[in-house]
mmCIF file of C-alpha atoms in Angstrom:
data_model
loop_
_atom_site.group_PDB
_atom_site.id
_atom_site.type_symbol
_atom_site.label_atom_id
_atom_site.label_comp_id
_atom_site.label_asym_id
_atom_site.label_seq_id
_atom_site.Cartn_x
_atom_site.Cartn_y
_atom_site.Cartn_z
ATOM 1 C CA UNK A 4 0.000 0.000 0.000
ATOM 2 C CA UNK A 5 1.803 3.514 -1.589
ATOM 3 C CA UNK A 6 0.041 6.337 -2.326
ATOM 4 C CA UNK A 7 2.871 6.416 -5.220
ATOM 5 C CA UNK A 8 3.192 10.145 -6.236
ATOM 6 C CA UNK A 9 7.264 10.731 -6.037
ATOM 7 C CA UNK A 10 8.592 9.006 -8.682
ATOM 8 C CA UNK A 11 6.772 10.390 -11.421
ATOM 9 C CA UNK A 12 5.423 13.783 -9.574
ATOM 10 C CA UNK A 13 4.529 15.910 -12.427
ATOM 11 C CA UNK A 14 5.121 18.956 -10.152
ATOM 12 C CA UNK A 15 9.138 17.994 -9.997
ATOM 13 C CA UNK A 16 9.245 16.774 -12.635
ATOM 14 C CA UNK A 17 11.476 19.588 -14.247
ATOM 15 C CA UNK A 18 14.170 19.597 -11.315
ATOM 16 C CA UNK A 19 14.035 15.298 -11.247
ATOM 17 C CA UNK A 20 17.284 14.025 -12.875
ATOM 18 C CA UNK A 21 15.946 10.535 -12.023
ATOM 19 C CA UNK A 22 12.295 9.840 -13.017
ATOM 20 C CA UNK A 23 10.500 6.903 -12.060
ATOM 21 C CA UNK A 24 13.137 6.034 -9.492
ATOM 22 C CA UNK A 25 13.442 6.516 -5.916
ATOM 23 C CA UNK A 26 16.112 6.795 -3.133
ATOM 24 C CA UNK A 27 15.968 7.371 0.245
ATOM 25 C CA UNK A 28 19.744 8.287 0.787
ATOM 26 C CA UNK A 29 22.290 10.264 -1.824
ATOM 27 C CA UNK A 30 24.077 7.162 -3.950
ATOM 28 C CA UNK A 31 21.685 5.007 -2.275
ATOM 29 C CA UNK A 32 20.081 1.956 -4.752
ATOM 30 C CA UNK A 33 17.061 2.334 -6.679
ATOM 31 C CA UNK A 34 14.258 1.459 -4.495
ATOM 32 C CA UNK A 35 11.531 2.040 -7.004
ATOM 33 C CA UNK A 36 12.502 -0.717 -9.711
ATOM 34 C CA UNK A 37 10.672 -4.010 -8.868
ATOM 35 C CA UNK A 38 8.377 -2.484 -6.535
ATOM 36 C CA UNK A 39 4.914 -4.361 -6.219
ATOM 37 C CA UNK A 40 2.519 -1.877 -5.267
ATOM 38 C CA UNK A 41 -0.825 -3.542 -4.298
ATOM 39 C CA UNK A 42 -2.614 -0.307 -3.352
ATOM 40 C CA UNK A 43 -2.224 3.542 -4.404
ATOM 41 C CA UNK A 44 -3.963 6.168 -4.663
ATOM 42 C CA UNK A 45 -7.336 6.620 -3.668
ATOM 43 C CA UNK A 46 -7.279 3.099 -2.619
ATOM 44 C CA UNK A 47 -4.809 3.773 0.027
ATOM 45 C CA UNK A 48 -7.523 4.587 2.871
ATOM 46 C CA UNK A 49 -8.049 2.897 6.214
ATOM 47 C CA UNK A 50 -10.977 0.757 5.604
ATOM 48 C CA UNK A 51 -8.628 -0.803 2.987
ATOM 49 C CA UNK A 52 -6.147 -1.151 5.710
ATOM 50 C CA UNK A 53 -7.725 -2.756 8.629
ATOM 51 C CA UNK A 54 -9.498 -5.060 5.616
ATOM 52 C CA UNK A 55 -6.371 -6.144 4.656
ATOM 53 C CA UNK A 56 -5.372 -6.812 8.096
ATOM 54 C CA UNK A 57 -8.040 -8.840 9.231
ATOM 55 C CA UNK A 58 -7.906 -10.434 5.456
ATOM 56 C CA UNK A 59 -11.426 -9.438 4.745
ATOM 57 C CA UNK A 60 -10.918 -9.577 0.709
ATOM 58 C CA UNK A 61 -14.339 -8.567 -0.282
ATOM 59 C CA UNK A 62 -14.396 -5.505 2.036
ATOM 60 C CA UNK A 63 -11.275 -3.688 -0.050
ATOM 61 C CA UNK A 64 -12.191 -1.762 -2.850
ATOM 62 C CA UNK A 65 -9.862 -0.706 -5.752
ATOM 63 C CA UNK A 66 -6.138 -1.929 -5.969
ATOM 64 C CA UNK A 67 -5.476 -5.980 -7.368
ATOM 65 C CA UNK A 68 -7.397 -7.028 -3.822
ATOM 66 C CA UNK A 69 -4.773 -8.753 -1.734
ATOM 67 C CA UNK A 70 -4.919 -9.237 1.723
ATOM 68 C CA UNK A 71 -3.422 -10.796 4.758
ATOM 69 C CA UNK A 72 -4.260 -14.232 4.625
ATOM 70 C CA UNK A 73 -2.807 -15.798 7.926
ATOM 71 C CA UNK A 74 -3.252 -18.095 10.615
ATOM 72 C CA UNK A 75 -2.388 -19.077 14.048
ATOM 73 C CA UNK A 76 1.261 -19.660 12.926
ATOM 74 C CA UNK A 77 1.928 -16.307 10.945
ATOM 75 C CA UNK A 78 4.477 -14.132 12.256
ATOM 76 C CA UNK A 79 3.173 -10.934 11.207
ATOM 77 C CA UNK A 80 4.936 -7.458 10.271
ATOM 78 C CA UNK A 81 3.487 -4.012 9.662
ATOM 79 C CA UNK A 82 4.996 -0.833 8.727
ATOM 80 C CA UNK A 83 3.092 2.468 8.522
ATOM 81 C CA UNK A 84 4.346 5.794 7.788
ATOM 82 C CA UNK A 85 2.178 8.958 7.429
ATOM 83 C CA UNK A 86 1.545 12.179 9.355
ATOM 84 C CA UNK A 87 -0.215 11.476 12.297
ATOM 85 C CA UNK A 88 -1.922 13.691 15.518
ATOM 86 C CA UNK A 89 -2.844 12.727 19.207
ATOM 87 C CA UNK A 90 -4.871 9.553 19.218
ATOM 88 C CA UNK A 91 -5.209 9.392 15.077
ATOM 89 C CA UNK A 92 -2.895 8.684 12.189
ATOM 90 C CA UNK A 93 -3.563 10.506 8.494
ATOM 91 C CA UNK A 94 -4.263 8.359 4.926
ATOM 92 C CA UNK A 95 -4.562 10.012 2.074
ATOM 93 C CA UNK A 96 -7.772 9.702 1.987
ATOM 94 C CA UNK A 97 -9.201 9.771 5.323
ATOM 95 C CA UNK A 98 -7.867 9.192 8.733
ATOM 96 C CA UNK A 99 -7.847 6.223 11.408
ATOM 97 C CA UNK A 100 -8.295 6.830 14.994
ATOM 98 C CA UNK A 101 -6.629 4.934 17.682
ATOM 99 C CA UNK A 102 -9.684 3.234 19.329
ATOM 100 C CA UNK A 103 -10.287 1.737 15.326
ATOM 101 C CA UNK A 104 -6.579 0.213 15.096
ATOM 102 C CA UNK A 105 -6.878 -1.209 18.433
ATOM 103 C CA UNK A 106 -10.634 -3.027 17.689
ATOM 104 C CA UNK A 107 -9.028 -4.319 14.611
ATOM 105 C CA UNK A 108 -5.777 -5.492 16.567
ATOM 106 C CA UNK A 109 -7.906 -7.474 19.129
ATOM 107 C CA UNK A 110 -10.097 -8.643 16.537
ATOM 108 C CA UNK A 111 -7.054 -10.393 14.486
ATOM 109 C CA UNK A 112 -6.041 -11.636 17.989
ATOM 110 C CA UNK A 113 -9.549 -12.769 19.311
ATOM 111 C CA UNK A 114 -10.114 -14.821 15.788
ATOM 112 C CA UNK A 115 -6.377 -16.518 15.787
ATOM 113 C CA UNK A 116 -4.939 -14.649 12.478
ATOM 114 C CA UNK A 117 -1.442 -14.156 13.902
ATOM 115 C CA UNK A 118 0.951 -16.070 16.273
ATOM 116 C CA UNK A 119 2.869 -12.722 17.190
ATOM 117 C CA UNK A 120 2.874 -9.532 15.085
ATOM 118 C CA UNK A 121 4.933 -6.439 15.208
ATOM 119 C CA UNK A 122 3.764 -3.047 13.721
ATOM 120 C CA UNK A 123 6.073 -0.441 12.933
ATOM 121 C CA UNK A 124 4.356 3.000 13.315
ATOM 122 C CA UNK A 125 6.466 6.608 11.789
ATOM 123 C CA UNK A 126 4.171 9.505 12.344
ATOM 124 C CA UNK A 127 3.534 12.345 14.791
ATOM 125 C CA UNK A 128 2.403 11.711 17.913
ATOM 126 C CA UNK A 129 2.539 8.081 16.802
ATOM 127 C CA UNK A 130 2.747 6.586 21.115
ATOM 128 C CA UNK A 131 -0.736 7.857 21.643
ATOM 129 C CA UNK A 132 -2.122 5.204 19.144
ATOM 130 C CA UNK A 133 -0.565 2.053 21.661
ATOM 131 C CA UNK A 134 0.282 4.067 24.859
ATOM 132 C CA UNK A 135 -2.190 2.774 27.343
ATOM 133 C CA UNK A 136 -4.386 0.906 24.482
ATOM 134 C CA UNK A 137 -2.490 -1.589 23.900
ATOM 135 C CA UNK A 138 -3.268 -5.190 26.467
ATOM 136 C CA UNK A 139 0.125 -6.413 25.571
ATOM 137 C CA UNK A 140 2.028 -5.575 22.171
ATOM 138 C CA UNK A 141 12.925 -6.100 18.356
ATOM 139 C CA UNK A 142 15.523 -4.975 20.792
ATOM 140 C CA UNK A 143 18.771 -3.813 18.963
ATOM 141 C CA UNK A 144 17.104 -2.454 16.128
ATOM 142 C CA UNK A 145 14.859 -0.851 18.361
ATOM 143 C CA UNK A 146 17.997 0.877 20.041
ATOM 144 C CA UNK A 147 19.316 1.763 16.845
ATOM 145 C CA UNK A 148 16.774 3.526 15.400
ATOM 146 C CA UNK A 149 16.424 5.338 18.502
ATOM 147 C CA UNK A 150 19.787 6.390 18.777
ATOM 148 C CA UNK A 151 19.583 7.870 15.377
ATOM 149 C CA UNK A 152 16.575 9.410 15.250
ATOM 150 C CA UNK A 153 16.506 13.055 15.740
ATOM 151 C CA UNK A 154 14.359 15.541 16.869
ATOM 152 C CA UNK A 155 11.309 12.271 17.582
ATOM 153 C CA UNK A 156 10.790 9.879 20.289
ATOM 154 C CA UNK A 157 11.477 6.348 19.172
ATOM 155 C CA UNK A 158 8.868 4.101 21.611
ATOM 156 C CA UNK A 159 7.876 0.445 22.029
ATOM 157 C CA UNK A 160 4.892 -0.836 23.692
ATOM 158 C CA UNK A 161 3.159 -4.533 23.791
ATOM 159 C CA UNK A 162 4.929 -7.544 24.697
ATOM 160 C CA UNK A 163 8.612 -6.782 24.801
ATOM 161 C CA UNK A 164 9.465 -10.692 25.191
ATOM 162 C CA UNK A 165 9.593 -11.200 21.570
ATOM 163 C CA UNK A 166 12.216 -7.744 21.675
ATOM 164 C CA UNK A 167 15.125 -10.624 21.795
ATOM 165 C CA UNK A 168 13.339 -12.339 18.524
ATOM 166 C CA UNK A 169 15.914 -11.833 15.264
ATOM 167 C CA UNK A 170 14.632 -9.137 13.028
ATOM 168 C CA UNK A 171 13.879 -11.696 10.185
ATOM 169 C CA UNK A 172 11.684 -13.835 11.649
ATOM 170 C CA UNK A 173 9.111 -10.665 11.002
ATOM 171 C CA UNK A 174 10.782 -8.868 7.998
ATOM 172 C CA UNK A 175 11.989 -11.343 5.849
ATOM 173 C CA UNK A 176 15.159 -13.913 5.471
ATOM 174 C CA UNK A 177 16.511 -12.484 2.594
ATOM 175 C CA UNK A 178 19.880 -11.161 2.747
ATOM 176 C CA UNK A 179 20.052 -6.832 2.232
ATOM 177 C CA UNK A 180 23.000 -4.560 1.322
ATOM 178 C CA UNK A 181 23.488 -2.478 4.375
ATOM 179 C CA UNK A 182 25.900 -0.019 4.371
ATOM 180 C CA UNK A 183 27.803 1.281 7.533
ATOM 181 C CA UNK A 184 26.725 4.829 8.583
ATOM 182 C CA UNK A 185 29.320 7.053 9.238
ATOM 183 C CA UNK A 186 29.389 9.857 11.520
ATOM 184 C CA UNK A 187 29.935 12.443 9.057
ATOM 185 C CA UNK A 188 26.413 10.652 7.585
ATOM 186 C CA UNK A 189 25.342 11.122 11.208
ATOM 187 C CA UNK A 190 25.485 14.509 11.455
ATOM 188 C CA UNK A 191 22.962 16.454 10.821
ATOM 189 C CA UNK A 192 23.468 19.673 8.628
ATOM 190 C CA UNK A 193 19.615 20.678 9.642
ATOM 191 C CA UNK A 194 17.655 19.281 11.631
ATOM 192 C CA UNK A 195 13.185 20.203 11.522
ATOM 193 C CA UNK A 196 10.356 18.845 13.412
ATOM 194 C CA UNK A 197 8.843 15.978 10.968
ATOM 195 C CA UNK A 198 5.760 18.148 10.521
ATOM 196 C CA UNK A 199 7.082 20.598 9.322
ATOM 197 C CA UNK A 200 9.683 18.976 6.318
ATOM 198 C CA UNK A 201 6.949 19.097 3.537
ATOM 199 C CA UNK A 202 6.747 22.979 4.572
ATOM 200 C CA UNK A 203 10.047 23.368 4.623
ATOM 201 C CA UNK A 204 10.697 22.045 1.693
ATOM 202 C CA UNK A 205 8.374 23.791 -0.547
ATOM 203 C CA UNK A 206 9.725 26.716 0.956
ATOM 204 C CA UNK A 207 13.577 25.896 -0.503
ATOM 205 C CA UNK A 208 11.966 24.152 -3.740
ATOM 206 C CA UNK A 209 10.278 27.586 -4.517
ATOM 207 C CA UNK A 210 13.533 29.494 -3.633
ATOM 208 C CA UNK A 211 15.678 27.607 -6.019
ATOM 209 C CA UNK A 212 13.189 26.863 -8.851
ATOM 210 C CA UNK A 213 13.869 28.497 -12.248
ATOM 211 C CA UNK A 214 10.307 27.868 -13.429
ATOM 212 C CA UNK A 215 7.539 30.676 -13.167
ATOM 213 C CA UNK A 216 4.662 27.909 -13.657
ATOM 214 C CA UNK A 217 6.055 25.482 -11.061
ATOM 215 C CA UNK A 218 7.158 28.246 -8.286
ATOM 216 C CA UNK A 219 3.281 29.460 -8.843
ATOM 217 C CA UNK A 220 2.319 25.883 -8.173
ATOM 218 C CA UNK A 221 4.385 25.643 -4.815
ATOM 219 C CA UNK A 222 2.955 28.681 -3.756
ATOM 220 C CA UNK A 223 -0.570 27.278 -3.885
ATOM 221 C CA UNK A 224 0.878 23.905 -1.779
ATOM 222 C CA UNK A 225 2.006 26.325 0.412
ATOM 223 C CA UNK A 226 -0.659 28.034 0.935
ATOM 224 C CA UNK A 227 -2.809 24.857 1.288
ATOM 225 C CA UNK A 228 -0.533 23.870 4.046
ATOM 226 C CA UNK A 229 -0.834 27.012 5.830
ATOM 227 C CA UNK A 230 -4.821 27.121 5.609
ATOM 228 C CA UNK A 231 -4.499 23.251 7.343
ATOM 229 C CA UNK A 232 -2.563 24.480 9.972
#
């Protein structure tokens, strides 16, 4: 599930040396080749999420219809990333609250569709979906990513028994290029509140664009952004 609109924004498309490809570090691999996108768009929505969790197939609508289809065995991992408030987290199209994550949670656990899950969550204000919902919910990547993570709070919640568990058993076997950080790559140059990095960078798009059309166009997303806020 991708909402899909980087690697061929129109928008950018003038100041993209790289179309339909994306990176998420400089001289970092393609991550957009061989990509299997199930859901984008308007189909990325939370109905169509906690239907694919529970692996209710004929409650999604749009996308090729896959769901979750596990069983008392199943490890299972989840991985969300989107802007988020107290108690809710956004979708494109609509948002889920925490009291509808935690029914469908319960309801996956109540009906024996996972052996232990794990579930990843990147937004603001993310601990108020699981702090204090959660009945009971990995350790050194846990650590990691909280020792590099700036300017957040990296949390866990749940069950911390299966924190010892090795990362693949929920993410995969297969073996991944990882390449050593340094602490050059460490530091950071600037640093914003995650909230505020779409602002931001409109803000230096628009000061660096050559473009009258496209700095008119990131004038209205900035405005839009302002009017939210």
């Amino acid at each position: 599930m991708m909402y899909d609109d980087i690697a061929h924004n129109k928008l950018l498309v003038s100041r993209n040396p790289y179309p339909g490809k994306l990176f998420n570090r400089p001289h970092g691999d393609d991550l957009y080749q061989g990509l299997k996108i199930d859901y984008r768009k308007s189909s990325v929505n939370h109905e169509n999420f906690l239907n694919i969790l529970k692996g209710n197939a004929t409650g999604v609508k749009g996308g090729n219809g896959r769901v979750i289809e596990s069983n008392p065995n199943d490890r299972i991992f989840v991985y969300f990333t989107d802007h988020g408030a107290v108690g809710v987290i956004a979708f494109p199209e609509g948002m889920l609250t925490a009291k509808q994550l935690n029914t469908a949670l319960n309801w996956m656990h109540e009906n024996d569709r996972y052996n232990q899950l794990v579930f990843y969550l990147e937004s603001c204000e993310s601990g108020s979906m699981f702090e204090k919902v959660l009945k009971s919910t990995i350790n050194e990547q846990y650590e990691r990513v909280k020792r590099l993570t700036n300017l957040s709070h990296v949390m866990h919640f749940g069950n911390l028994l299966i924190a010892e568990e090795p990362v693949g058993w929920f993410q995969g076997q297969r073996k991944t290029h990882q390449k050593e950080t340094t602490d050059e790559e460490l530091h950071a140059v600037f640093s914003w509140p995650s909230r505020d990095v779409e602002l931001m960078y409109l803000h230096q798009l628009k000061d660096e664009i050559d473009d009258i059309f496209v700095a008119k166009e990131l004038r209205r997303e900035i405005r839009k952004i302002h009017q939210v806020h």
